[in-house]
C-alpha positions as YAML, in Angstrom:
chain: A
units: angstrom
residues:
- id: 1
  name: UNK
  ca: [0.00, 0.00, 0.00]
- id: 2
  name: UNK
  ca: [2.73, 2.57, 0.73]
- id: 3
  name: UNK
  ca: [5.04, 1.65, -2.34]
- id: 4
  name: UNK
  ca: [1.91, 1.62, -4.53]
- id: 5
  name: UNK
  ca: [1.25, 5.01, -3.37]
- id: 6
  name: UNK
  ca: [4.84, 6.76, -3.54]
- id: 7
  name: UNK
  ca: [4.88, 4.89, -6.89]
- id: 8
  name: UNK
  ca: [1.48, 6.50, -7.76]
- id: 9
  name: UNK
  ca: [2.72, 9.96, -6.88]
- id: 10
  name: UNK
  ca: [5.67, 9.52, -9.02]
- id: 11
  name: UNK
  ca: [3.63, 8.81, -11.69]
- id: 12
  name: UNK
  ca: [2.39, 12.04, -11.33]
- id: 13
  name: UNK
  ca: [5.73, 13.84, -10.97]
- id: 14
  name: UNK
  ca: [6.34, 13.78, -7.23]
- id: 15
  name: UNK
  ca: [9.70, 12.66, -5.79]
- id: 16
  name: UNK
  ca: [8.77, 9.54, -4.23]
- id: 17
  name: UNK
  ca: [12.14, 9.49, -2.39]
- id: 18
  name: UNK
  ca: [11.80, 12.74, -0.68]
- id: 19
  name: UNK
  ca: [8.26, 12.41, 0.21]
- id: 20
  name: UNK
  ca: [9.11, 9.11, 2.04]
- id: 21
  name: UNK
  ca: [11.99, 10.74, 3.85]
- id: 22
  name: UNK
  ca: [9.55, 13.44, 4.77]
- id: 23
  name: UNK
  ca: [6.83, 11.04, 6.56]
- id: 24
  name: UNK
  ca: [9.76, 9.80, 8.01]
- id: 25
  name: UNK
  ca: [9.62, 6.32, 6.05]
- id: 26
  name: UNK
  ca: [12.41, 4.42, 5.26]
- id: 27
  name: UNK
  ca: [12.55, 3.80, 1.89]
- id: 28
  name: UNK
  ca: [14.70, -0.11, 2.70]
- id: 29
  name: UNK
  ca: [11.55, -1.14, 3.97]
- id: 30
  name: UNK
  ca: [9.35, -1.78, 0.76]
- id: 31
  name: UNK
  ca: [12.10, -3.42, -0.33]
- id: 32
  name: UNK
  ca: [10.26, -6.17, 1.58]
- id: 33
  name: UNK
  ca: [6.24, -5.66, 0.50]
- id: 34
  name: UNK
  ca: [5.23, -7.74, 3.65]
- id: 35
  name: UNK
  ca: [6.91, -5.02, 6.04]
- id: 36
  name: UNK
  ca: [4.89, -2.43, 7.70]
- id: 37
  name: UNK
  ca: [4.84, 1.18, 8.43]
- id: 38
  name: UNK
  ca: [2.96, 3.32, 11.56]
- id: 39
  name: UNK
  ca: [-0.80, 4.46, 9.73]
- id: 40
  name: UNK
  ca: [0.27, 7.68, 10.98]
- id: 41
  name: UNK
  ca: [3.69, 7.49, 8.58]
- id: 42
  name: UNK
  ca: [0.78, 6.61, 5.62]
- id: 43
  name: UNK
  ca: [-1.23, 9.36, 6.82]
- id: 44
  name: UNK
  ca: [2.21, 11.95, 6.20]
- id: 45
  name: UNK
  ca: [2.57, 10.22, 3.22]
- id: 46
  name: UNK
  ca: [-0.25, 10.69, 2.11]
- id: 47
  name: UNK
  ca: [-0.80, 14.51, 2.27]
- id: 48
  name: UNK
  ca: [2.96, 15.24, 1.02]
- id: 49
  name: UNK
  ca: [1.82, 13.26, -1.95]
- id: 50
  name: UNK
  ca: [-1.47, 15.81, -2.48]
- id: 51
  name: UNK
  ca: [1.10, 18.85, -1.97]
- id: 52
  name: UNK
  ca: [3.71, 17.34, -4.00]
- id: 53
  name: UNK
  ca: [1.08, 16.49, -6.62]
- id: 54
  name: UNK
  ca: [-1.05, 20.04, -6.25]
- id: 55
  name: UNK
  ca: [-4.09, 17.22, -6.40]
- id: 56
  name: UNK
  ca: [-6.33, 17.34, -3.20]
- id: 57
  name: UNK
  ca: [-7.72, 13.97, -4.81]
- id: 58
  name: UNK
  ca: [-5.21, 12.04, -4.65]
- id: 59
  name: UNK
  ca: [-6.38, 9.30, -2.60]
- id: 60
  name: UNK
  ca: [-9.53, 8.78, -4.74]
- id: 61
  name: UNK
  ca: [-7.57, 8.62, -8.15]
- id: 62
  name: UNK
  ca: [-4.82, 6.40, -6.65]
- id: 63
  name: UNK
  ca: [-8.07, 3.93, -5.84]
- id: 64
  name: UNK
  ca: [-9.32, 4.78, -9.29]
- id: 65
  name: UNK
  ca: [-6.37, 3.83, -11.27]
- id: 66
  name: UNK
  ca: [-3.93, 1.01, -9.04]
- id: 67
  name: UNK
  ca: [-5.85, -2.18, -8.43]
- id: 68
  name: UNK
  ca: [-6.01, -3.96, -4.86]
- id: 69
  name: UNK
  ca: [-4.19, -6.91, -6.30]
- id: 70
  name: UNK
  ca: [-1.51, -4.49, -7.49]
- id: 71
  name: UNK
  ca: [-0.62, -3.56, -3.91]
- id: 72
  name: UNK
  ca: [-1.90, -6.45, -1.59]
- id: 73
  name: UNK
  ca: [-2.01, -10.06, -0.82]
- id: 74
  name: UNK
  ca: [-5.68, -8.94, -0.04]
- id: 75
  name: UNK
  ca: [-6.63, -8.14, -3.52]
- id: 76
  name: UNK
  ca: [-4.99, -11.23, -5.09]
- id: 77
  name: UNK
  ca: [-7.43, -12.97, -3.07]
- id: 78
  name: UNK
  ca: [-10.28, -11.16, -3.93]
- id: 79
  name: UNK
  ca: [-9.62, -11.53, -7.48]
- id: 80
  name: UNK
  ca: [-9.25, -15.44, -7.00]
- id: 81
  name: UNK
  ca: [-12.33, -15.80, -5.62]
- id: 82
  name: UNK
  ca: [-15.24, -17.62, -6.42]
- id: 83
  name: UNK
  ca: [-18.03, -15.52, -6.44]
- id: 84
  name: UNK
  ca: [-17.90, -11.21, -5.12]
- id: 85
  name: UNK
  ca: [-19.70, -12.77, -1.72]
- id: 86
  name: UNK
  ca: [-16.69, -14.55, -1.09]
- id: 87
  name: UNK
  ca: [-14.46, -11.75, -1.91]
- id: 88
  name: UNK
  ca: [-15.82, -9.51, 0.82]
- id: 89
  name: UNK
  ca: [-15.56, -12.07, 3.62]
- id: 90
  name: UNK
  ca: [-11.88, -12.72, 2.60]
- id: 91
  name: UNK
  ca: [-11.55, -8.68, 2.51]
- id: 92
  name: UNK
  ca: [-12.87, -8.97, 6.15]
- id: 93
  name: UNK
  ca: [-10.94, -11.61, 7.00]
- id: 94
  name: UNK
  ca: [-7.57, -10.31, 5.61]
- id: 95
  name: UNK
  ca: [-7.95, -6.78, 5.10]
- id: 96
  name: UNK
  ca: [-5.55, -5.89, 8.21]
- id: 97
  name: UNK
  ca: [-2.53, -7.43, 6.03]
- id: 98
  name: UNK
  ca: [-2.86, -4.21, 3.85]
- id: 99
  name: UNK
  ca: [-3.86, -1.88, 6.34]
- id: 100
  name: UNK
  ca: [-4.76, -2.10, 10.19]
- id: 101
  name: UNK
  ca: [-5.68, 1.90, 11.15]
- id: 102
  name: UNK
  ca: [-4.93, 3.15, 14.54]
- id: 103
  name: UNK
  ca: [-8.65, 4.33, 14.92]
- id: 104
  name: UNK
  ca: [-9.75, 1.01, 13.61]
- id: 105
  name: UNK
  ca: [-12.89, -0.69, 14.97]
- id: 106
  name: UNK
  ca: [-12.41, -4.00, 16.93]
- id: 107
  name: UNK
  ca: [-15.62, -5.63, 14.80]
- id: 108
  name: UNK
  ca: [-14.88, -6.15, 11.24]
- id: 109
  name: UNK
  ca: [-14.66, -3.44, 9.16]
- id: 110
  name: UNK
  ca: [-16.89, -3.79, 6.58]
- id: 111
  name: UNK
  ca: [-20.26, -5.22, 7.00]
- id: 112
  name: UNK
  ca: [-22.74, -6.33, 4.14]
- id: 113
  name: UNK
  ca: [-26.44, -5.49, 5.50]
- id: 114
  name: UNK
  ca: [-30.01, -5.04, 3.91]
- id: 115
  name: UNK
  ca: [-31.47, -1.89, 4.41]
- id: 116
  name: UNK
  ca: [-34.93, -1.38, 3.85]
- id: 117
  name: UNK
  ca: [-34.70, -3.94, 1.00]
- id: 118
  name: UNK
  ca: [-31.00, -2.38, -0.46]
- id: 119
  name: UNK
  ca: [-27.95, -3.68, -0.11]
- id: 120
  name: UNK
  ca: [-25.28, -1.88, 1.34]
- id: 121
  name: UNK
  ca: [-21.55, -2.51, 2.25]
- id: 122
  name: UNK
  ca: [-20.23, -0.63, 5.00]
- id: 123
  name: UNK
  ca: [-17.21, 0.92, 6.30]
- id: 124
  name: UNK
  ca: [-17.55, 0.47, 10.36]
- id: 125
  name: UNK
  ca: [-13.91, 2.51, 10.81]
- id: 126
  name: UNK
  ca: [-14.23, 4.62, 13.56]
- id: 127
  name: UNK
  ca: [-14.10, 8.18, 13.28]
- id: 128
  name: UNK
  ca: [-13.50, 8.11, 9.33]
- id: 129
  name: UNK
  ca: [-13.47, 12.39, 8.99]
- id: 130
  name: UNK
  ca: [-10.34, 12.33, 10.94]
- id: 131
  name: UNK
  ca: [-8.45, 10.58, 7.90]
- id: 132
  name: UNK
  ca: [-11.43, 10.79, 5.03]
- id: 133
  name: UNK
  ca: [-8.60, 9.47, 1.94]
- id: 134
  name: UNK
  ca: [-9.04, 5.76, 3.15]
- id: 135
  name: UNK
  ca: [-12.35, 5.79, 2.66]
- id: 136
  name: UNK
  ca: [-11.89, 7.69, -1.02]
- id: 137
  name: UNK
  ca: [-9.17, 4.70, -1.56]
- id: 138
  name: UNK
  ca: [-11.48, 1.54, -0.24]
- id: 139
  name: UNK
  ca: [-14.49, 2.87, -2.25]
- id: 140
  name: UNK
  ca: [-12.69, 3.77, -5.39]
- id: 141
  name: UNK
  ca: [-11.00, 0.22, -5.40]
- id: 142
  name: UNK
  ca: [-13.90, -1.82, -4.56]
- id: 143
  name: UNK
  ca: [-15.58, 0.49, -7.17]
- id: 144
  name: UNK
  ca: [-13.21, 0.59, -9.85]
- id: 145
  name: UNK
  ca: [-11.45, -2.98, -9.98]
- id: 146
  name: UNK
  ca: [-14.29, -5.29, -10.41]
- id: 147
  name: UNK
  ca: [-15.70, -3.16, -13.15]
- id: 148
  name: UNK
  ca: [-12.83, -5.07, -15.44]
- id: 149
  name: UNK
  ca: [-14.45, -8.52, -14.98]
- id: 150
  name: UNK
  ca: [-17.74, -7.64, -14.07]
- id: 151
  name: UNK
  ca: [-20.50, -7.43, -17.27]
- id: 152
  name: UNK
  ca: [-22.70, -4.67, -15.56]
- id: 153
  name: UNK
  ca: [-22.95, -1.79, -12.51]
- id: 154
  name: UNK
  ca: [-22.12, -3.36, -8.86]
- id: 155
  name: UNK
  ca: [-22.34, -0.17, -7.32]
- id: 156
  name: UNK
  ca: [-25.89, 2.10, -7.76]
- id: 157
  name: UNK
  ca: [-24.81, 4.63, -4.77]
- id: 158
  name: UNK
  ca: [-22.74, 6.32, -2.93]
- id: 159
  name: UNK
  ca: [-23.05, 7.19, 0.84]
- id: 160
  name: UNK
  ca: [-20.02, 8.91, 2.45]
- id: 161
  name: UNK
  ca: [-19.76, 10.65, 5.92]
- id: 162
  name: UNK
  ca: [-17.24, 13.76, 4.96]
- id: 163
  name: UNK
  ca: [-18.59, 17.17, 3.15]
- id: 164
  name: UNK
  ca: [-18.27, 17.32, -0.65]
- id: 165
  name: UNK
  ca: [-14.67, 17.94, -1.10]
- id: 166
  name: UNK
  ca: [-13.38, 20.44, -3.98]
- id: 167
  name: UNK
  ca: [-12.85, 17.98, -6.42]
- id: 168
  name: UNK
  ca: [-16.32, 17.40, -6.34]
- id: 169
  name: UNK
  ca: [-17.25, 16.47, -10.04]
- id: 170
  name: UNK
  ca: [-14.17, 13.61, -9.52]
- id: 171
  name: UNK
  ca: [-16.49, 11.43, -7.42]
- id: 172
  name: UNK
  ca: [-19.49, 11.41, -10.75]
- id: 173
  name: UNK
  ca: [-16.56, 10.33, -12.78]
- id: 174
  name: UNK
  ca: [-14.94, 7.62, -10.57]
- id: 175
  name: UNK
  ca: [-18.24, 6.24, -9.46]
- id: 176
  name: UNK
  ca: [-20.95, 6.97, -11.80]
- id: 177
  name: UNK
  ca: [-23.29, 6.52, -9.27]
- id: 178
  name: UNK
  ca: [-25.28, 9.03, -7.30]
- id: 179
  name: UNK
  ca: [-22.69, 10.70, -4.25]
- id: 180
  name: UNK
  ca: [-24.13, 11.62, -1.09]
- id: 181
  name: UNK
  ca: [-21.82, 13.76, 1.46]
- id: 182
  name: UNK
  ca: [-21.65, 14.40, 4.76]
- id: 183
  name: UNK
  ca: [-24.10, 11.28, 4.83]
- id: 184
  name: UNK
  ca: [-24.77, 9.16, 8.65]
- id: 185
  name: UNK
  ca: [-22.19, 6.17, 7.42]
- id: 186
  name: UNK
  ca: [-19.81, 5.16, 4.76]
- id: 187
  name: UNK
  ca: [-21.57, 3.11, 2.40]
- id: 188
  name: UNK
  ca: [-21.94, 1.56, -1.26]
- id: 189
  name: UNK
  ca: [-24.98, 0.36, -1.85]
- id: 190
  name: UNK
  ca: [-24.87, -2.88, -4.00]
- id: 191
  name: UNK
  ca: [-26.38, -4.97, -7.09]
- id: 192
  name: UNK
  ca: [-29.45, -6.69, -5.38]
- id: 193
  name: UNK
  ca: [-27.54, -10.26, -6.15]
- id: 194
  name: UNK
  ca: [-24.10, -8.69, -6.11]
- id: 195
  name: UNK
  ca: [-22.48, -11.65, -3.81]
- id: 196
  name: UNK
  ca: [-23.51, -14.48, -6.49]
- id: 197
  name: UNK
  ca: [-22.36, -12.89, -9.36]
- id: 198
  name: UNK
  ca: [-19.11, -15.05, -10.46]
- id: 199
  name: UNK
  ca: [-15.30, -13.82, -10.65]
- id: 200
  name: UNK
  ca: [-13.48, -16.77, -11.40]
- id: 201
  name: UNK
  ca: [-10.53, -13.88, -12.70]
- id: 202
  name: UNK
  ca: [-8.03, -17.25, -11.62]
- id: 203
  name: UNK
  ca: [-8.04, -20.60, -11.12]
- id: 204
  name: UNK
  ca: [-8.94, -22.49, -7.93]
- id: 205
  name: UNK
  ca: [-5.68, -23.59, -7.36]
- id: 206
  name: UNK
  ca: [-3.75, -20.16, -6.93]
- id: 207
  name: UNK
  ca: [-6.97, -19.10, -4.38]
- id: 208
  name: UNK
  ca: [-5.30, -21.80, -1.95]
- id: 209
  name: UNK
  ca: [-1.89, -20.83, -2.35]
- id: 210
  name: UNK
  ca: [-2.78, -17.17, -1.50]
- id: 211
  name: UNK
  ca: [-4.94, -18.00, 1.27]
- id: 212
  name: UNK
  ca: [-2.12, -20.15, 2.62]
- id: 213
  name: UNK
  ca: [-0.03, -17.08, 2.65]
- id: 214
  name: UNK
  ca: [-2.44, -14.94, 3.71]
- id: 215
  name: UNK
  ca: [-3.07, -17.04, 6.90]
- id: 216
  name: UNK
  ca: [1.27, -17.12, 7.58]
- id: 217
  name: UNK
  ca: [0.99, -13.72, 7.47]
- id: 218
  name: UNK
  ca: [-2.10, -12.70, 9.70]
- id: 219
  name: UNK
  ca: [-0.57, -15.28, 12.21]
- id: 220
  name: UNK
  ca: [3.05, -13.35, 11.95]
- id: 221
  name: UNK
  ca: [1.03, -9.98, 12.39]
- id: 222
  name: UNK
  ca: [-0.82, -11.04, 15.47]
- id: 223
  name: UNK
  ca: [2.35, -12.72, 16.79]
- id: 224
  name: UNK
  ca: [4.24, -9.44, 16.77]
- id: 225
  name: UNK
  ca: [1.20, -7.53, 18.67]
- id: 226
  name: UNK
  ca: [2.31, -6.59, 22.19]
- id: 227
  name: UNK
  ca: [0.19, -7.17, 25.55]
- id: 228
  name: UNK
  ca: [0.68, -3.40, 25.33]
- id: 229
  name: UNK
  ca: [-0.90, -3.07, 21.94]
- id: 230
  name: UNK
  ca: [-3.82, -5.46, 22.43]
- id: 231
  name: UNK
  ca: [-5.22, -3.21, 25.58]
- id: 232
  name: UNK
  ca: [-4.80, -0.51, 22.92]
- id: 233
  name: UNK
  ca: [-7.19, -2.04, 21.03]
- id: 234
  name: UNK
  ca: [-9.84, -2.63, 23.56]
- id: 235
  name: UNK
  ca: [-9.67, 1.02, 24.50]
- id: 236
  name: UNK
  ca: [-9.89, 2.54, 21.63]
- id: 237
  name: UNK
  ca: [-13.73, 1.87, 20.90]
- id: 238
  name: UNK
  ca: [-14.42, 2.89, 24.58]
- id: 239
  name: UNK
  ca: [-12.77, 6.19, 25.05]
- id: 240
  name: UNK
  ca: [-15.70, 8.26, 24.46]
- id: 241
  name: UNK
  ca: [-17.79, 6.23, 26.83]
- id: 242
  name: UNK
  ca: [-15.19, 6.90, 29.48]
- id: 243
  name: UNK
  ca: [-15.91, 3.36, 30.83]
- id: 244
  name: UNK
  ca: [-12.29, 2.72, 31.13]
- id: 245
  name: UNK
  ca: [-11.15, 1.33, 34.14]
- id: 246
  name: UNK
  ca: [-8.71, -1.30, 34.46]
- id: 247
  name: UNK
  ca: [-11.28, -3.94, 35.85]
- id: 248
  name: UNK
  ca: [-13.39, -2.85, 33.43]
- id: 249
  name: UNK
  ca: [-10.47, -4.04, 30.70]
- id: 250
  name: UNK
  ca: [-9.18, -6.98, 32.76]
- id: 251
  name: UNK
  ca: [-12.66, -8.17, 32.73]
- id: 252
  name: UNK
  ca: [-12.88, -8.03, 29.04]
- id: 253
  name: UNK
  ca: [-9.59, -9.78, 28.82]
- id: 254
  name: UNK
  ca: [-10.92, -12.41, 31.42]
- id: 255
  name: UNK
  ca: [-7.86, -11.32, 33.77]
- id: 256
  name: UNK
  ca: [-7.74, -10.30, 37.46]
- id: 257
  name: UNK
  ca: [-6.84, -6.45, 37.98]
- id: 258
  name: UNK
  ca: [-3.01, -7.65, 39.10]
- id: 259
  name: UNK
  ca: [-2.14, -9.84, 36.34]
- id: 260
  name: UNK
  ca: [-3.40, -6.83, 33.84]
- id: 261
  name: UNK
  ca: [-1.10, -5.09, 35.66]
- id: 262
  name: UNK
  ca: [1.83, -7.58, 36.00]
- id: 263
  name: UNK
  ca: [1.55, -8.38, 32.29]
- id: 264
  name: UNK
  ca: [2.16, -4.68, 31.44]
- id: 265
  name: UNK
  ca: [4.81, -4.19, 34.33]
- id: 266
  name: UNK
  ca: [6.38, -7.03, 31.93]
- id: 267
  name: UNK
  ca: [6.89, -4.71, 29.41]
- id: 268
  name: UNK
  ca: [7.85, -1.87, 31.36]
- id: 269
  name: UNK
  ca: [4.68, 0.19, 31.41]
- id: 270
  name: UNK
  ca: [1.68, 1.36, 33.57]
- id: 271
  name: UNK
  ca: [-2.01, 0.84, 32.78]
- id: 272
  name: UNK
  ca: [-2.39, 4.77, 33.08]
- id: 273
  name: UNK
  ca: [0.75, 5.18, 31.05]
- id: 274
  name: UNK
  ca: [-0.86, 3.24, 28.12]
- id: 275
  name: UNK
  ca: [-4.35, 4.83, 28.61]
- id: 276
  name: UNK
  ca: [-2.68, 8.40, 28.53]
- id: 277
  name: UNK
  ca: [-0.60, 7.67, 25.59]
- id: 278
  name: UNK
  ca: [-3.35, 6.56, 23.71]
- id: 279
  name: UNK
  ca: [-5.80, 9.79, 24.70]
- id: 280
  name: UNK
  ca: [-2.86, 12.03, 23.60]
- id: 281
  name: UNK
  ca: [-2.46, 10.32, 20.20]
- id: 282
  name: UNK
  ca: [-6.14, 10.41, 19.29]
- id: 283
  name: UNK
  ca: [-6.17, 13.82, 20.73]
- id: 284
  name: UNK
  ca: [-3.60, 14.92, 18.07]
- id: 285
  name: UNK
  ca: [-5.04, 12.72, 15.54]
- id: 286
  name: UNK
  ca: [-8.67, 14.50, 15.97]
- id: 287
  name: UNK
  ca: [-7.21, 17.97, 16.30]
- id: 288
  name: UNK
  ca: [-4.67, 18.03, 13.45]
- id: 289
  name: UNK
  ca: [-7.17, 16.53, 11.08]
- id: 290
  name: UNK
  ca: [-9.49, 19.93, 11.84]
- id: 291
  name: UNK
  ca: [-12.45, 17.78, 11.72]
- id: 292
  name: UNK
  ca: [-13.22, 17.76, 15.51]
- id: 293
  name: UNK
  ca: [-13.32, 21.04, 17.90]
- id: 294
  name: UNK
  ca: [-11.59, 20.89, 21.03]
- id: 295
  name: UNK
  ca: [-14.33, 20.51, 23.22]
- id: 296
  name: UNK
  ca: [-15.65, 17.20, 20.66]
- id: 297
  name: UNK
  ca: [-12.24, 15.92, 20.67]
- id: 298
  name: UNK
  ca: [-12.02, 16.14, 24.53]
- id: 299
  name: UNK
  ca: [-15.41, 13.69, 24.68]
- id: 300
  name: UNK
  ca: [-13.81, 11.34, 22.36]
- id: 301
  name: UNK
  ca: [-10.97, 10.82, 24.14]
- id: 302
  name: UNK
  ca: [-13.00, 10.47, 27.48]
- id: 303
  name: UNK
  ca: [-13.05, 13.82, 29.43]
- id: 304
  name: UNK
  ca: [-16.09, 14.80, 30.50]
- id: 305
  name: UNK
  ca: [-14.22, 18.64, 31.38]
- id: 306
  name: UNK
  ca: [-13.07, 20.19, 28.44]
- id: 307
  name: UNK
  ca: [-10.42, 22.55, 30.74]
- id: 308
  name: UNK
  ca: [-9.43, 19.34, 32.39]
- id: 309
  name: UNK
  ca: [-8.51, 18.02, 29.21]
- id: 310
  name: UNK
  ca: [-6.64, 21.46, 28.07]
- id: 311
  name: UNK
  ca: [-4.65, 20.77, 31.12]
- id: 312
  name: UNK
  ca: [-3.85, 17.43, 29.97]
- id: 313
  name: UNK
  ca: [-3.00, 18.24, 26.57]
- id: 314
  name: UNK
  ca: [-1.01, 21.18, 27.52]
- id: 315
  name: UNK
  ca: [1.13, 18.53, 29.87]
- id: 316
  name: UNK
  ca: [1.49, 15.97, 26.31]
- id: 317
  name: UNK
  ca: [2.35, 18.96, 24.13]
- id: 318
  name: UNK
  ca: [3.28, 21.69, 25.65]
- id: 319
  name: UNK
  ca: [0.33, 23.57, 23.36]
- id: 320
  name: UNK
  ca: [-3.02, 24.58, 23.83]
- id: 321
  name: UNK
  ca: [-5.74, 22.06, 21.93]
- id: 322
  name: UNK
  ca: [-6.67, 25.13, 19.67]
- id: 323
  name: UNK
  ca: [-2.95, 26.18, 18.57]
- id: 324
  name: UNK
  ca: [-2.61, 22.20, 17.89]
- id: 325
  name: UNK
  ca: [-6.19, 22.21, 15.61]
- id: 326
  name: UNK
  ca: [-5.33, 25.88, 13.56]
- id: 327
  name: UNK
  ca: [-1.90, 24.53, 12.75]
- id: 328
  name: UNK
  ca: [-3.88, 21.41, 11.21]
- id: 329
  name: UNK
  ca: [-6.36, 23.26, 9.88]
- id: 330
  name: UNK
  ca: [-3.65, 25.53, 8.25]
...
């Protein structure tokens, strides 16, 4: 995903080594395409590659024009796939091989539902404004690729939570489908009998070789995950809620209070060390993206005081919430 988009800006005439250096990538690394970068280092990437390019876009014409199977394991697998229903439960089941967001939902992130009597796939990604150019890359991709083995329309409609962006007249083009903005989810909605229709775009035989892989690899990735990183995980869909205790989370773990606590001690950290670390990254995360005020961001973090979290923020920064969100907005 990251070499496919320095590539992509390159294309376009950006210097793909100096806009790695500059999201503070090293370039050795997709040497390797199995190795992975922070999706805070994709983010940077990401928006030097708009400014590099002068093309706010980006993100939606890099799904338009470079194919999942291009880029990831993920969309090799897709494409070997029996049938499109099968390809979105493998995209479920693998999508965190090509990218596992820090704001990232613990339930699976897309969901096929019926909706008075449509069918819609949605993007369950928590707070999705805060980073809007994955969903412009998911939706062109799932959008654009099958079109090249599929006989007629998939998608009939587009339902996406962000306001219409400048490039407005880009989404008629990519999706030729109605666009709604600043919309209650991120949706596509579907071909009534979208999952039966056939794809058979390779044979049998290479579907179990990639899925082999595919399985190596999601066991490496959850291998690697820290004790540290896994209570990471569990907070991150209950910050708002402020129901973050640490019986609360040793519950949900099945562990006593002490052994959440000796496990971390393990690797040389606090349970209030990890729970503050993680409210001043989203902080940031909110704030810099200039989609959240300062009083919103301090609810989605878990303060219930918006001075009490100026304080805090003042203590992780050494700036004010508002100087952090103009600079982003800027």
């Amino acid at each position: 995903m990251v070499a496919g988009l320095a590539n992509f800006a390159a294309s376009k005439g950006a210097d793909a080594a100096r806009l790695l250096v500059g999201a503070g990538i090293d370039g050795a690394l997709l040497d390797d395409p199995d190795n992975r970068v922070s999706a805070s280092a994709y983010a940077a990437l990401m928006r030097a590659a708009q400014r590099a390019c002068a093309d706010p876009g980006l993100a939606l014409h890099y799904g338009e024009a470079v194919d999942m199977s291009d880029v990831s394991i993920v969309g090799l697998i897709m494409n070997a796939s029996e049938n499109m229903g099968e390809a979105f439960l493998q995209l479920n089941r693998f999508g965190r091989l090509a990218l596992e967001t820090e704001n990232a939902s613990a339930d699976p992130r897309f969901a096929l539902i019926e909706r008075d009597g449509s069918l819609w796939l949605v993007d369950n990604r928590i707070d999705p404004n805060a980073f809007p150019e994955i969903t412009e890359t998911a939706f062109a991709r799932l959008t654009c690729g099958p079109r090249n083995f599929l006989a007629r329309p998939h998608v009939l409609e587009v339902h996406v939570t962000h306001p219409a962006p400048s490039y407005r007249a880009d989404y008629d083009r990519v999706f030729s489908a109605p666009v709604k903005f600043d919309a209650e989810w991120n949706a596509l909605r579907l071909a009534p009998n979208l999952p039966a229709w056939p794809i058979s775009h390779a044979r049998r035989y290479v579907f179990g070789v990639l899925l082999d892989r595919a399985e190596d690899l999601l066991q490496q990735l959850d291998s690697s995950k820290s004790f540290t990183n896994q209570i990471e995980t569990l907070l991150l869909p209950l910050l708002h809620t402020g129901e973050v205790s640490a019986n609360a989370v040793a519950a949900k773990l099945g562990f006593s209070r002490q052994t959440l606590f000796r496990r971390l001690r393990a690797e040389e950290t606090s349970y209030e060390n990890v729970l503050d670390a993680l409210r001043h990254r989203m902080a940031e995360l909110y704030l810099r993206s200039g989609k959240a005020s300062v009083n919103e961001t301090a609810y989605l973090v878990g303060f219930s005081d918006p001075a009490s979290f100026s304080r805090a923020f003042k203590r992780w920064t050494g700036k004010t919430p508002s100087e952090v969100r103009g600079r982003g907005r800027s």
